[in-house]
XYZ file of C-alpha atoms in Angstrom:
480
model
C -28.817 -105.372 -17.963
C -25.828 -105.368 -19.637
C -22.328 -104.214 -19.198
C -18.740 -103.331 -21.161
C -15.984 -105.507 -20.560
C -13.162 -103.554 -20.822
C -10.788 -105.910 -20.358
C -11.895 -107.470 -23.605
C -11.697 -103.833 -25.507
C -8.646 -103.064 -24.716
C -7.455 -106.371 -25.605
C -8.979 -106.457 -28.827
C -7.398 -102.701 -29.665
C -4.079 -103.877 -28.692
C -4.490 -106.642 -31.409
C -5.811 -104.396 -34.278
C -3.307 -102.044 -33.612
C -1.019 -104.970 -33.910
C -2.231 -105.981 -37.321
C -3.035 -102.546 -39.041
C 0.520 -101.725 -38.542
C 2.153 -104.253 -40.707
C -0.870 -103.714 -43.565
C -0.262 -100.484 -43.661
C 3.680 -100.993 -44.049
C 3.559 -103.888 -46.424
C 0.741 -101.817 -48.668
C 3.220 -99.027 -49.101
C 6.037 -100.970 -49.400
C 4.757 -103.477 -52.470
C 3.684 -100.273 -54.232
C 7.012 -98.606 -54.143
C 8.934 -102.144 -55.178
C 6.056 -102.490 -57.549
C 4.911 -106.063 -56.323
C 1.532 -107.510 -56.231
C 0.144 -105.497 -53.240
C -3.276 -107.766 -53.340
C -1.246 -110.805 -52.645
C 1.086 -109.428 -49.677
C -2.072 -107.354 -48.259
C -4.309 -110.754 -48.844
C -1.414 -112.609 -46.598
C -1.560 -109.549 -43.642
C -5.315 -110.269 -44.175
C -5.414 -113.752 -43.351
C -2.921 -113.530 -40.584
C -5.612 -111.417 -39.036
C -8.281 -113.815 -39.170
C -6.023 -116.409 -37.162
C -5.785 -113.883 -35.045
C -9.534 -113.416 -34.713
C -9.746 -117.444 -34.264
C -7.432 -117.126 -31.783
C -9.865 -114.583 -29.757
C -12.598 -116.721 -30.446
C -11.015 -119.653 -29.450
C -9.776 -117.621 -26.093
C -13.325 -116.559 -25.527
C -14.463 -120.324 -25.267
C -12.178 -121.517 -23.285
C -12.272 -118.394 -20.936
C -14.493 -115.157 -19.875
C -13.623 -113.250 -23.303
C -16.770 -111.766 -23.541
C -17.393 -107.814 -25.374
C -20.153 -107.701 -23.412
C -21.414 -109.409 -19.851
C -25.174 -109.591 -18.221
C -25.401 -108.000 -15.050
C -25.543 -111.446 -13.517
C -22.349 -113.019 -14.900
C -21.247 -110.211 -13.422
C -22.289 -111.081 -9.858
C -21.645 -114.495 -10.548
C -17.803 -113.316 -11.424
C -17.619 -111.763 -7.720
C -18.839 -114.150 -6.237
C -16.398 -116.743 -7.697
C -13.716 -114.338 -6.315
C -14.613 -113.537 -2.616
C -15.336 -117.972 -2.797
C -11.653 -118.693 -3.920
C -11.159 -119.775 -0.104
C -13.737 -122.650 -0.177
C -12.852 -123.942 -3.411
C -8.840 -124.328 -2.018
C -10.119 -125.613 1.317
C -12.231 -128.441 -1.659
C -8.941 -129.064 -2.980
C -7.455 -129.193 0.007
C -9.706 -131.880 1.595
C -8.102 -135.422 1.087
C -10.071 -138.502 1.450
C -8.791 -141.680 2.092
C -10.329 -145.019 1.727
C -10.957 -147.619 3.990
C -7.579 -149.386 3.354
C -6.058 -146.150 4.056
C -4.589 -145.472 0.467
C -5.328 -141.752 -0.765
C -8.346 -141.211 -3.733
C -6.640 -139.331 -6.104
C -9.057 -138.423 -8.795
C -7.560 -138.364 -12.711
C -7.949 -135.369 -14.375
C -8.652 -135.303 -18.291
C -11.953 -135.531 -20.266
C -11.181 -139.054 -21.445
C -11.123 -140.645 -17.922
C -13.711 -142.217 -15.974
C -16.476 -139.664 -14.579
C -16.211 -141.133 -11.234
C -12.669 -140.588 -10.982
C -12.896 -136.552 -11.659
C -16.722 -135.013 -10.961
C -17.518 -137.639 -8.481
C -15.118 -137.149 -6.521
C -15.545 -133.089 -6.705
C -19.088 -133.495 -6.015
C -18.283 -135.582 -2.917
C -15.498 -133.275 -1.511
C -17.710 -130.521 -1.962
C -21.066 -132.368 -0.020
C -18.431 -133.707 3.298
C -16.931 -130.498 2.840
C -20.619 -128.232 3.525
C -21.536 -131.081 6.442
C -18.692 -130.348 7.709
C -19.100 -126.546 7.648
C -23.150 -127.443 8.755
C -22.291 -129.410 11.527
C -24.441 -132.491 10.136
C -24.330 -135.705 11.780
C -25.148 -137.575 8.914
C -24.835 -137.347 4.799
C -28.434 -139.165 3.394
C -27.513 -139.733 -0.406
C -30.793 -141.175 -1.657
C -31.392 -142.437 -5.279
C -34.286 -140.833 -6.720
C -36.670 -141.100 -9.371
C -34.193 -139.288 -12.467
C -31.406 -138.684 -10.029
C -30.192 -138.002 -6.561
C -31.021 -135.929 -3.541
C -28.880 -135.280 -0.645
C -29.792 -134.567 2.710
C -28.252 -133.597 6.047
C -29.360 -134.333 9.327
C -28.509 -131.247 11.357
C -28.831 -131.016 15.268
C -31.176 -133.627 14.611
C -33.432 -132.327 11.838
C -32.925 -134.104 8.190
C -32.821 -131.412 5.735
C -32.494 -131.053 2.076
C -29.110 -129.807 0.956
C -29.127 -130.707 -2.993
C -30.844 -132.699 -5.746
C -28.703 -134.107 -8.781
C -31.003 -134.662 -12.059
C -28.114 -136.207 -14.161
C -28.416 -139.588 -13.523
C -24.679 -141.173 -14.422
C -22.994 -138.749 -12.011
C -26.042 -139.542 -9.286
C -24.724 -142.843 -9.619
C -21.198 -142.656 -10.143
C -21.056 -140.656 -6.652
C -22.991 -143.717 -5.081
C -20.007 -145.772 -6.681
C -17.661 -143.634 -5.897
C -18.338 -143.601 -1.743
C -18.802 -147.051 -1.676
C -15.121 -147.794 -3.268
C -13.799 -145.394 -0.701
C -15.817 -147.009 1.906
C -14.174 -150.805 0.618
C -18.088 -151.791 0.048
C -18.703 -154.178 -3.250
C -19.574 -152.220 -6.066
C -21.339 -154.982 -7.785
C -23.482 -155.837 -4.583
C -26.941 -153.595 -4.986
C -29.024 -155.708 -3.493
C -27.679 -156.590 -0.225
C -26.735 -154.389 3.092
C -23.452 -153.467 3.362
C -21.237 -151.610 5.598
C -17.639 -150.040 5.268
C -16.259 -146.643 6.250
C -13.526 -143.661 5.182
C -11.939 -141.125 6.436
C -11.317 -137.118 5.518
C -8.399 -134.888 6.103
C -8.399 -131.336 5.920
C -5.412 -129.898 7.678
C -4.722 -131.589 10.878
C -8.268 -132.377 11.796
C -9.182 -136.124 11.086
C -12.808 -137.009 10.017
C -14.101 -140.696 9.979
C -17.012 -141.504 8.056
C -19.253 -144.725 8.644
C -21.440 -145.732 5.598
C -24.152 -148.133 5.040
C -25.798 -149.077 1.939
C -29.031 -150.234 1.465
C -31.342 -151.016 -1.975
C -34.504 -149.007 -2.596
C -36.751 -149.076 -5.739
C -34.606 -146.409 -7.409
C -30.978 -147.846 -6.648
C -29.441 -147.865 -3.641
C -29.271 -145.019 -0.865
C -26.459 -144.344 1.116
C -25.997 -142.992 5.098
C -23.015 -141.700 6.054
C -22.644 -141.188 9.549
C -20.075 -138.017 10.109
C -17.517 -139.048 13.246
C -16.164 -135.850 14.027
C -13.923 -136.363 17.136
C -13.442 -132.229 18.030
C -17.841 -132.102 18.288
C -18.338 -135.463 19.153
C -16.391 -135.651 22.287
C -17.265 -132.928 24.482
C -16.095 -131.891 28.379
C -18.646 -133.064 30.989
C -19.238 -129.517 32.001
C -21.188 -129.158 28.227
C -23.516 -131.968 27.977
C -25.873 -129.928 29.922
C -26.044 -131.077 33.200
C -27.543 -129.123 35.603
C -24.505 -127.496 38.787
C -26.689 -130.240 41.219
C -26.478 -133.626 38.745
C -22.889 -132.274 37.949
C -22.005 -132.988 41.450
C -23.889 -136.204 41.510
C -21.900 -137.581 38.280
C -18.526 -136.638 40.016
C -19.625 -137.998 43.455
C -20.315 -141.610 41.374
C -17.359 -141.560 39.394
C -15.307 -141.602 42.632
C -16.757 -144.826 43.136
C -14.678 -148.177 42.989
C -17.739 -150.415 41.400
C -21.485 -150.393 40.675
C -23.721 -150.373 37.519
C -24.003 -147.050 35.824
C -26.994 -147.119 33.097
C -27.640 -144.030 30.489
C -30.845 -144.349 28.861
C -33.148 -142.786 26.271
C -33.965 -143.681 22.824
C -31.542 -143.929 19.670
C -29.757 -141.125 18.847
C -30.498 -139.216 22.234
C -26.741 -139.144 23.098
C -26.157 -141.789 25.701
C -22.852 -143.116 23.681
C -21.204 -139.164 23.968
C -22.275 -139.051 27.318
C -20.734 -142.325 28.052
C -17.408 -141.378 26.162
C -17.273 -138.279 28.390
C -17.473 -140.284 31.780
C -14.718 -142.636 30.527
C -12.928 -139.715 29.474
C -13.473 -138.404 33.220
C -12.139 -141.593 34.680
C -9.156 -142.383 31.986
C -5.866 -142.089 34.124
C -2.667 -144.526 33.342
C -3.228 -146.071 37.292
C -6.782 -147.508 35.622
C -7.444 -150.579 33.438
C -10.498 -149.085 31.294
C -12.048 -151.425 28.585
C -14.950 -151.484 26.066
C -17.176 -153.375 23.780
C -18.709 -151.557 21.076
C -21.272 -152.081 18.357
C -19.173 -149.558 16.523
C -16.664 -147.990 18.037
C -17.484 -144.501 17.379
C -14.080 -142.493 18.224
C -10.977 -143.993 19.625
C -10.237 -143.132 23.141
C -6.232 -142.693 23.995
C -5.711 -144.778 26.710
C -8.572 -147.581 26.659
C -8.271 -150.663 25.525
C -11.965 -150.820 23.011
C -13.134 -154.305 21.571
C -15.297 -153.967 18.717
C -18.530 -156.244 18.324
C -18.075 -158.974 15.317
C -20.997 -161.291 15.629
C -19.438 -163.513 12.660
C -16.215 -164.234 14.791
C -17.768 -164.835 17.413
C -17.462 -161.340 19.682
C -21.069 -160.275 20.990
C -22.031 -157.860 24.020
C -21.293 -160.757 26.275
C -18.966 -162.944 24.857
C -16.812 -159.366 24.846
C -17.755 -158.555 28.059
C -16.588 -162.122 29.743
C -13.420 -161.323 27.262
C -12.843 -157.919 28.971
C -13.387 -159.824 32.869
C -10.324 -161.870 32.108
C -8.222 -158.730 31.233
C -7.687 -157.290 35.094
C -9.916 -154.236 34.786
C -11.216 -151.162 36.557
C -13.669 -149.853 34.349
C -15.799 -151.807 32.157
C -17.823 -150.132 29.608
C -20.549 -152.173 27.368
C -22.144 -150.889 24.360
C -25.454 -151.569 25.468
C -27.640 -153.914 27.513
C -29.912 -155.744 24.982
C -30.564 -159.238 26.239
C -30.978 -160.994 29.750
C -26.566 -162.636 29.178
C -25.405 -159.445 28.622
C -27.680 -158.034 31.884
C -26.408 -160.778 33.761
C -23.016 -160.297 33.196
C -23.366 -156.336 33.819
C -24.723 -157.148 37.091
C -22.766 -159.834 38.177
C -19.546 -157.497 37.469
C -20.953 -154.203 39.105
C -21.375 -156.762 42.562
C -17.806 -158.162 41.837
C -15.431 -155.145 42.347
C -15.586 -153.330 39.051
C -17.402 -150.475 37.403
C -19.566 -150.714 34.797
C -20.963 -148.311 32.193
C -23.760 -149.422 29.803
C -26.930 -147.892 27.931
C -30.480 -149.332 28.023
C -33.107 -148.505 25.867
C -36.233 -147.003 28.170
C -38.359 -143.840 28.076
C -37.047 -142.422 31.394
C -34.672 -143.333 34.465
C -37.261 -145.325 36.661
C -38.223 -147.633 33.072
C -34.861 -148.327 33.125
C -35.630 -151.000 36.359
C -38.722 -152.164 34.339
C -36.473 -152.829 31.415
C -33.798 -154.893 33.729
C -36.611 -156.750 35.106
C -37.975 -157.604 31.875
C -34.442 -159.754 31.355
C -34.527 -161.650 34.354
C -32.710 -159.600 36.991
C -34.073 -160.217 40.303
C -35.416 -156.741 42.239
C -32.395 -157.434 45.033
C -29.741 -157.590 42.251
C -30.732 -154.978 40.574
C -31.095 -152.713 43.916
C -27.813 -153.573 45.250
C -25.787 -153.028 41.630
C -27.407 -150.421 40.079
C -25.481 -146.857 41.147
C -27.234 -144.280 38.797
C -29.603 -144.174 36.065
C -29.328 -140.852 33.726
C -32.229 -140.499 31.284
C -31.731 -138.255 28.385
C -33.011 -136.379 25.413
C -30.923 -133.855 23.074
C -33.120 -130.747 22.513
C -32.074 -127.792 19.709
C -30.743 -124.664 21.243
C -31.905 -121.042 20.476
C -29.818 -119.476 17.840
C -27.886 -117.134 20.071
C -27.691 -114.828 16.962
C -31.091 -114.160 16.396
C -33.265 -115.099 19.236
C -36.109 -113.237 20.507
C -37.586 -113.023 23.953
C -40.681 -112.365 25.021
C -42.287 -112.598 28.228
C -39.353 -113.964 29.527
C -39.736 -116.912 26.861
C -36.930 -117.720 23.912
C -38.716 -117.377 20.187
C -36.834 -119.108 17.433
C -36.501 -116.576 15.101
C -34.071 -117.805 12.155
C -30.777 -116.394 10.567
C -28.278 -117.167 7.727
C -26.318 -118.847 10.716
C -28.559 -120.807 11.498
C -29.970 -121.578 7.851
C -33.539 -120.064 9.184
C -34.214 -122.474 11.649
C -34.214 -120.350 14.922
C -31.734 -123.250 16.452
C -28.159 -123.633 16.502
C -26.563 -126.481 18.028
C -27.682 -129.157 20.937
C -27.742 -129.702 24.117
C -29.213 -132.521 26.558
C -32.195 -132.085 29.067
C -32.062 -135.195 31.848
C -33.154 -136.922 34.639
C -31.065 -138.635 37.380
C -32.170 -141.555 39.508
C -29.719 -141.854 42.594
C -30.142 -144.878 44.379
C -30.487 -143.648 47.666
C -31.534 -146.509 50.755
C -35.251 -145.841 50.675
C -35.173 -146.238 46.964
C -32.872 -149.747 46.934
C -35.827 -150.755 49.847
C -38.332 -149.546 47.407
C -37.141 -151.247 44.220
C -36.836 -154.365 46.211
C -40.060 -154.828 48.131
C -42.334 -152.954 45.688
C -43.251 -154.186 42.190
C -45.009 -151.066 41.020
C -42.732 -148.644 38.832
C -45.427 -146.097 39.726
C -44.219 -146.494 43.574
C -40.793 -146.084 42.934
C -41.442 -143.156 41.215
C -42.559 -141.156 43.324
C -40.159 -142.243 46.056
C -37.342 -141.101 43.688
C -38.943 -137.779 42.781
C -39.970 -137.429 46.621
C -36.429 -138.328 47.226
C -35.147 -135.189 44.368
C -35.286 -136.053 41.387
C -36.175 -133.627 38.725
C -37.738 -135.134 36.017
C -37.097 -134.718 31.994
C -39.879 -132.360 31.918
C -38.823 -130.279 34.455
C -35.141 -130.016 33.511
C -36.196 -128.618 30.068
C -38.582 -126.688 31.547
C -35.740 -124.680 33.655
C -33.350 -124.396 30.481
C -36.340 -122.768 28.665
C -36.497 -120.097 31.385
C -32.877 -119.975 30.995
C -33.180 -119.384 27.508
C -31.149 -122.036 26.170
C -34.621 -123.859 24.397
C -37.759 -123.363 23.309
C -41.301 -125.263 24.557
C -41.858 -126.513 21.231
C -38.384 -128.445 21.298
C -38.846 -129.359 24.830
C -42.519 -131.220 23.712
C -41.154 -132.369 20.734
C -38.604 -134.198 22.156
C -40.486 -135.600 24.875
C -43.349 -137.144 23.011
């Protein structure tokens, strides 16, 4: 289908009308002076056609068309009611690891990188932004490049670039914001930017490795306003949210958050700081990053290559008069020992340990040489988690009682919108510090901590699908 543009007619009127007038004029005129009218009418003639290049040339560069398809049309009104998210585009600075501004040339004759590139990339932070992803995936491809973002913990498939020198100029591009070596393909790299759009601050963490196509990037999306939530929104339970404020009143003892990678445990140990960060307390940390900066605590990044590891930061941090103590995580029997040895010695310590549940958490400290009366007299709390998907509040169904993920434009068809955490919370209670020390079977202690309370994982999802918040399928596929 095809329509009129009448913008275009009326234009092209107004120029004939312009033009016939002066023919008609100079035709009359050379007659009655008796001058060569082919010659002055052959000049008016000419003048015409420049101005018929000049429509041409108008209808190039803009949309000068007589007629328009039904869908450039659409595609007109849609560019329209979009003007908002292209400004908000332009309006999204990036800034590179050294903190100096990208400022992308404009002009056909300079470097692709320096003007598509970098509109491609505002565009793809811009939509993860808007999605909520976690993480940018820009992976070199047979012909091209595909990008993917991992939202509420699901990697989908956002876009696919087939023209090979942008695919890798935008590669190039990200990894001279992120002060990476250009020339390095071959080897892992790390490096890092940041986004501004307005007053909100974005950090970006990328790392590079080589595949048989060319090298695939992951940028991990460090969004301070989502990442750092209130305690009262991780999900606890009203009963394990008066637990966790009952421990943090507590002058010393180990706290452990456990689960496997990218469960949470580093938000939900950024919220307890948060909880505990007053000016009268001496907070520190060791971090392998450090994912946002906390106002108010002192945080020690991990650099193996000068020398700062887990427990050469956490003796560091012992020497600096604190209250708090927060370590990364617990990965061999030093750092363990140190953890321990600190929680006995007047301080509180937060850490993460990678186990399946709360009670494999003791399994996993005896597996690095912690004696069973250590570990029973420092350990305060273990919290076990998973993240689960919730129900799109938009378009969820119930039936029988049950959420059904249905899917929506707001939730890009998924049936789930956002995350939440399902958990379990070993309190070490006397009978289960007697437990832990005289018994060496994890079976036994647990079930003296669930006969002692404790709601399991399982259980804890179980309630928040009858509350509506998940489904069964997320629950079990979390869980396995």
């Amino acid at each position: 289908m095809y329509a009129l543009n009448m913008k275009v007619i009326l234009l092209i009127l107004l120029l004939f009308g312009v033009w016939l007038a002066p023919l008609v004029w100079v035709n009359r005129d050379s007659q009655k002076k008796g001058l060569r009218t082919e010659v002055w009418n052959s000049l008016i003639c000419f003048l015409g056609l420049i101005g018929l290049g000049i429509y041409f040339f108008a209808r190039w560069r803009g949309n000068l068309a007589l007629v328009q398809s039904s869908r450039e049309v659409e595609e007109k009104q849609k560019v329209l009611v979009s003007s908002s998210p292209t400004e908000r585009v332009e309006e999204l600075r990036l800034f590179r690891r050294d903190g100096e501004q990208v400022r992308a040339a404009r002009g056909r004759r300079k470097h692709q990188w320096q003007t598509g590139a970098i509109d491609e990339i505002r565009q793809i932070i811009l939509r993860a932004l808007d999605d909520r992803a976690t993480d940018i995936h820009l992976e070199s491809m047979e012909g091209g490049l595909r990008v993917r973002y991992r939202i509420d913990g699901i990697l989908h498939i956002e876009q696919e670039y087939s023209h090979q020198s942008l695919s890798r100029s935008i590669i190039s591009a990200v990894k001279v914001m992120a002060g990476i070596d250009v020339a390095e393909k071959r080897k892992a790299q790390d490096g890092s930017f940041r986004s501004c759009l307005g007053e909100s601050r974005v950090d970006f963490r990328v790392s590079s490795s080589s595949t048989m196509y060319g090298e695939t990037l992951v940028i991990r999306v460090l969004d301070r306003e989502r990442g750092l939530v209130p305690l009262n929104r991780l999900g606890l339970s009203a009963g394990m949210l008066d637990h966790t404020r009952s421990i943090l009143q507590c002058s010393q003892g180990l706290i452990l958050v456990t689960g496997p990678t990218g469960c949470g445990k580093t938000t939900t140990l950024y919220t307890l700081l948060r909880q505990l960060n007053a000016v009268e307390k001496n907070i520190i940390t060791v971090e392998d990053p450090i994912e946002y900066e906390l106002p108010g605590i002192t945080q020690i990044s991990v650099h193996p290559k000068a020398g700062i590891t887990f427990a050469n930061g956490l003796r560091s941090m012992l020497r600096q008069d604190p209250d708090v103590l927060m370590v990364g995580e617990i990965r061999d029997e030093e750092t363990a020992g140190l953890a321990v040895q600190s929680a006995l010695t007047g301080h509180l310590v937060f850490s993460t340990v990678h186990a399946n549940d709360a009670v494999g958490t003791i399994a996993r400290l005896r597996s690095m040489k912690i004696e069973p009366e250590m570990i029973a007299s420092a350990l305060a709390v273990v919290i076990a988690q998973r993240l689960v998907r919730k129900v799109c509040q938009n378009c969820k169904a119930i039936e029988s009682s049950v959420p059904v993920a249905v899917g929506c434009e707001r939730c890009k068809g998924t049936g789930y919108h956002g995350r939440t955490g399902i958990f379990e919370m070993l309190l070490l209670n006397k009978k289960l510090k007697s437990c832990i020390e005289t018994s060496g079977e994890i079976e036994a202690i647990r079930q003296a901590a669930v006969e002692a309370g404790m709601r399991t994982m399982q259980e804890d999802g179980i309630a928040k699908v009858k509350q509506s918040i998940t489904t069964r399928e997320e629950v079990l596929r979390v869980m396995r």
